[in-house]
Amino acid sequence: MKFFKPANLNDFFEITAKIKKNIYFLAGGTDINVQIKNNLLSEANIIFINNLPELKGIYQENDQIVFGALTTFRELINSSLVKKHLPLLSDNLQNFASPLIQTSATIGGNIANGSPTADIMPLLMILDANLIIAGKAGSHQININDFYHGYKQNKLNKGEVIKEIRINRDALTDVSTFYQKVGARKTLTIAKVTLAGLMKITHGKIEQINLAVGSLNEYARRLPQLEAYLTGKTKQQINLEKLKTILAKEITPISDLRSEKEYRFSVCLNLIRTFVE
Ligand SMILES: Cc1cc2nc3c(=O)[nH]c(=O)nc-3n(C[C@H](O)[C@H](O)[C@H](O)COP(=O)(O)OP(=O)(O)OC[C@H]3O[C@@H](n4cnc5c(N)ncnc54)[C@H](O)[C@@H]3O)c2cc1C
């Protein structure tokens, strides 16, 4: 196993260009150190990215709130900018892991690791967050809802890194929101089901609704068919059987040591009903 420690992004691009394969990044290390410790990455080239200044900080740029990918969960929770404009994030990530893990774990790492249970994903998905991906040839933007294509599979190419996460500063204006992570306990728990929701009601009708779930498919995702069904409806027009049928098409819960698939389906349905009804 080899370690590299770039001082800035240019340095990072130089190093990654010279390595042919088995490249892994170490940001906060809370996921990857577990793999290193268990000898799962013996041939790995580990690039320590925690020094890259271009990936740090939370700030406002025009109408966007920008999070460097190295932002830790503790920094996010404590940020006055986030509390002011995007309290959905600061309020609901309070119980992420434990206080100790929060000081190391980065949001870029949570996104890149891509676990279906990762806490931040459903929130970023309903907020339509954009990821800025940096590579030697330049940067490009990809919406978080288009970033995954399989279990822990994302669209990063070799030598690319998540640089920033950008969210519209006014994403929460005039909307009601919902977030619930259901686990065995409140903290230090892996989600069995997570639902995040954002809804705008006009004249008693749902004008816009964004719903995203975690732990119910091979990666977290929005529920576009359900969103389409609910849009334009009043509470009274929502048909429970129809809701169930659509949900069954959009989620594929599994049974594992944490819970049964039937339980996961029912909990998800109940959370959606709690939010929309
Ligand atoms: C005790 C414990 C409790 C936990 N509890 C929770 C929890 O409650 N909820 C939850 O969601 N997770 C939890 N986790 C998992 C973990 O803390 C998070 O996934 C964390 O956000 C990972 O970030 P990191 O900086 O530590 O990533 P690292 O371990 O440094 O990296 C993880 C992966 O992401 C890649 N990567 C990192 N940064 C970037 C980047 N900027 N661009 C591209 N790729 C990148 C790396 O190559 C690596 O493959 C827990 C972990 C532990 C050990």
Short mmCIF file of C-alpha atoms in Angstrom, two decimals, residues 19-202:
data_model
loop_
_atom_site.label_atom_id
_atom_site.label_comp_id
_atom_site.label_asym_id
_atom_site.label_seq_id
_atom_site.Cartn_x
_atom_site.Cartn_y
_atom_site.Cartn_z
CA ILE A 19 -1.04 6.14 -11.00
CA LYS A 20 -2.68 3.55 -13.21
CA LYS A 21 -5.18 1.88 -10.86
CA ASN A 22 -6.42 1.18 -7.33
CA ILE A 23 -6.66 4.84 -6.37
CA TYR A 24 -8.54 5.67 -3.16
CA PHE A 25 -8.92 8.99 -1.42
CA LEU A 26 -8.67 9.50 2.29
CA ALA A 27 -10.66 12.53 3.47
CA GLY A 28 -11.91 12.03 7.05
CA GLY A 29 -11.04 8.35 6.86
CA THR A 30 -14.12 7.14 8.75
CA ASP A 31 -15.12 4.77 5.94
CA ILE A 32 -11.83 4.00 4.25
CA ASN A 33 -9.81 3.43 7.41
CA VAL A 34 -12.15 0.55 8.24
CA GLN A 35 -11.29 -1.04 4.89
CA ILE A 36 -7.56 -0.40 5.36
CA LYS A 37 -7.63 -1.87 8.87
CA ASN A 38 -9.38 -5.00 7.56
CA ASN A 39 -6.74 -5.44 4.83
CA LEU A 40 -9.34 -5.03 2.10
CA LEU A 41 -7.16 -2.59 0.12
CA SER A 42 -3.72 -4.20 0.15
CA GLU A 43 -2.67 -3.01 -3.36
CA ALA A 44 -4.14 0.44 -2.86
CA ASN A 45 -2.69 3.84 -3.65
CA ILE A 46 -4.12 6.04 -0.91
CA ILE A 47 -4.24 9.76 -1.64
CA PHE A 48 -4.64 11.87 1.48
CA ILE A 49 -6.90 14.69 0.24
CA ASN A 50 -7.63 16.33 3.58
CA ASN A 51 -4.99 19.03 2.90
CA LEU A 52 -6.50 20.31 -0.34
CA PRO A 53 -7.44 23.95 0.36
CA GLU A 54 -9.72 24.12 -2.72
CA LEU A 55 -12.06 21.57 -1.11
CA LYS A 56 -12.60 23.45 2.17
CA GLY A 57 -15.10 25.94 3.58
CA ILE A 58 -18.79 26.84 3.58
CA TYR A 59 -19.70 30.15 1.94
CA GLN A 60 -22.33 31.97 -0.07
CA GLU A 61 -21.74 32.77 -3.75
CA ASN A 62 -24.53 34.75 -5.42
CA ASP A 63 -27.70 32.77 -4.72
CA GLN A 64 -25.91 29.55 -3.81
CA ILE A 65 -24.57 28.05 -0.62
CA VAL A 66 -21.31 26.30 -1.41
CA PHE A 67 -19.87 23.48 0.68
CA GLY A 68 -16.30 22.35 0.10
CA ALA A 69 -16.32 18.56 -0.13
CA LEU A 70 -14.04 18.40 2.93
CA THR A 71 -16.67 20.10 5.11
CA THR A 72 -17.11 17.89 8.15
CA PHE A 73 -20.51 17.09 9.57
CA ARG A 74 -19.61 19.08 12.68
CA GLU A 75 -18.77 22.16 10.58
CA LEU A 76 -22.04 21.80 8.68
CA ILE A 77 -24.13 21.44 11.86
CA ASN A 78 -22.46 24.48 13.49
CA SER A 79 -22.45 26.76 10.44
CA SER A 80 -24.48 29.95 10.96
CA LEU A 81 -24.93 30.22 7.16
CA VAL A 82 -26.46 26.75 7.05
CA LYS A 83 -28.62 27.42 10.11
CA LYS A 84 -29.91 30.59 8.46
CA HIS A 85 -30.60 29.35 4.93
CA LEU A 86 -30.65 25.56 5.01
CA PRO A 87 -31.72 24.55 8.54
CA LEU A 88 -33.11 21.32 7.10
CA LEU A 89 -29.47 20.16 6.99
CA SER A 90 -28.18 21.53 10.31
CA ASP A 91 -31.27 20.40 12.25
CA ASN A 92 -31.48 16.90 10.86
CA LEU A 93 -27.83 15.90 10.82
CA GLN A 94 -27.38 16.55 14.56
CA ASN A 95 -27.54 12.83 15.23
CA PHE A 96 -25.16 11.83 12.45
CA ALA A 97 -22.91 9.06 13.83
CA SER A 98 -21.46 10.40 17.09
CA PRO A 99 -19.85 13.72 18.10
CA LEU A 100 -16.40 12.18 17.59
CA ILE A 101 -17.11 10.87 14.09
CA GLN A 102 -18.77 14.18 13.17
CA THR A 103 -15.46 15.99 13.62
CA SER A 104 -13.74 13.83 10.96
CA ALA A 105 -16.43 12.55 8.58
CA THR A 106 -16.78 14.75 5.50
CA ILE A 107 -19.83 15.33 3.37
CA GLY A 108 -17.80 14.59 0.22
CA GLY A 109 -16.84 11.24 1.72
CA ASN A 110 -20.45 10.42 2.56
CA ILE A 111 -21.49 11.21 -1.02
CA ALA A 112 -18.57 9.43 -2.71
CA ASN A 113 -18.77 6.34 -0.55
CA GLY A 114 -22.35 6.09 -1.76
CA SER A 115 -23.77 3.76 0.85
CA PRO A 116 -27.54 3.32 0.43
CA THR A 117 -27.84 4.17 4.13
CA ALA A 118 -25.76 7.38 3.98
CA ASP A 119 -27.59 10.09 5.90
CA ILE A 120 -26.95 13.15 3.80
CA MET A 121 -28.03 11.82 0.42
CA PRO A 122 -31.85 11.99 0.70
CA LEU A 123 -31.50 15.56 2.01
CA LEU A 124 -29.22 16.66 -0.82
CA MET A 125 -31.50 14.93 -3.31
CA ILE A 126 -34.66 16.82 -2.33
CA LEU A 127 -32.63 20.04 -2.33
CA ASP A 128 -31.46 19.27 -5.90
CA ALA A 129 -27.83 19.79 -4.89
CA ASN A 130 -25.22 20.03 -7.62
CA LEU A 131 -21.79 18.46 -7.29
CA ILE A 132 -18.77 20.20 -8.77
CA ILE A 133 -16.39 17.55 -10.01
CA ALA A 134 -12.78 18.58 -10.57
CA GLY A 135 -10.41 16.78 -12.93
CA LYS A 136 -7.15 17.58 -14.74
CA ALA A 137 -9.12 18.70 -17.81
CA GLY A 138 -11.32 21.08 -15.80
CA SER A 139 -14.47 21.05 -13.70
CA HIS A 140 -18.01 20.02 -14.49
CA GLN A 141 -21.27 19.92 -12.63
CA ILE A 142 -23.53 16.95 -12.01
CA ASN A 143 -26.81 16.89 -10.12
CA ILE A 144 -26.73 14.56 -7.14
CA ASN A 145 -29.84 12.85 -8.50
CA ASP A 146 -27.82 11.74 -11.56
CA PHE A 147 -24.64 10.79 -9.71
CA TYR A 148 -25.23 7.11 -8.89
CA HIS A 149 -25.79 4.18 -11.20
CA GLY A 150 -25.51 1.16 -8.91
CA TYR A 151 -24.57 -0.05 -5.44
CA LYS A 152 -21.70 2.24 -4.42
CA GLN A 153 -21.23 3.11 -8.11
CA ASN A 154 -20.98 6.74 -9.11
CA LYS A 155 -20.04 8.74 -12.17
CA LEU A 156 -16.59 9.91 -11.03
CA ASN A 157 -13.89 9.12 -13.58
CA LYS A 158 -10.31 8.21 -12.70
CA GLY A 159 -8.44 11.23 -11.33
CA GLU A 160 -11.63 13.16 -10.54
CA VAL A 161 -12.63 14.39 -7.12
CA ILE A 162 -15.79 15.94 -5.68
CA LYS A 163 -14.72 19.53 -5.08
CA GLU A 164 -17.92 21.25 -3.95
CA ILE A 165 -21.59 20.79 -3.26
CA ARG A 166 -23.82 23.70 -4.31
CA ILE A 167 -27.37 24.29 -3.13
CA ASN A 168 -29.77 27.07 -4.05
CA ARG A 169 -29.84 29.45 -1.05
CA ASP A 170 -33.64 29.85 -1.37
CA ALA A 171 -34.41 26.16 -1.77
CA LEU A 172 -36.43 26.17 1.46
CA THR A 173 -38.46 29.33 0.87
CA ASP A 174 -42.22 28.75 1.25
CA VAL A 175 -41.96 24.97 1.57
CA SER A 176 -42.61 22.51 4.37
CA THR A 177 -40.00 19.83 4.95
CA PHE A 178 -39.69 16.40 6.47
CA TYR A 179 -36.77 14.17 7.44
CA GLN A 180 -36.81 11.01 9.41
CA LYS A 181 -34.08 8.43 9.80
CA VAL A 182 -35.48 5.27 11.34
CA GLY A 183 -32.88 3.16 13.14
CA ALA A 184 -32.48 0.96 16.16
CA ARG A 185 -31.62 4.04 18.28
CA LYS A 186 -31.14 7.75 17.84
CA THR A 187 -27.37 8.06 17.51
CA LEU A 188 -24.62 5.78 16.18
CA THR A 189 -27.19 3.89 14.19
CA ILE A 190 -27.42 2.68 10.60
CA ALA A 191 -30.68 3.70 8.95
CA LYS A 192 -33.32 1.06 8.25
CA VAL A 193 -35.41 3.58 6.33
CA THR A 194 -34.85 7.28 5.66
CA LEU A 195 -37.34 9.67 4.11
CA ALA A 196 -36.68 13.28 3.20
CA GLY A 197 -39.41 15.48 1.78
CA LEU A 198 -39.98 19.02 0.62
CA MET A 199 -43.45 20.28 -0.36
CA LYS A 200 -45.07 23.47 -1.53
CA ILE A 201 -48.83 23.78 -1.08
CA THR A 202 -50.77 26.43 -2.99
#
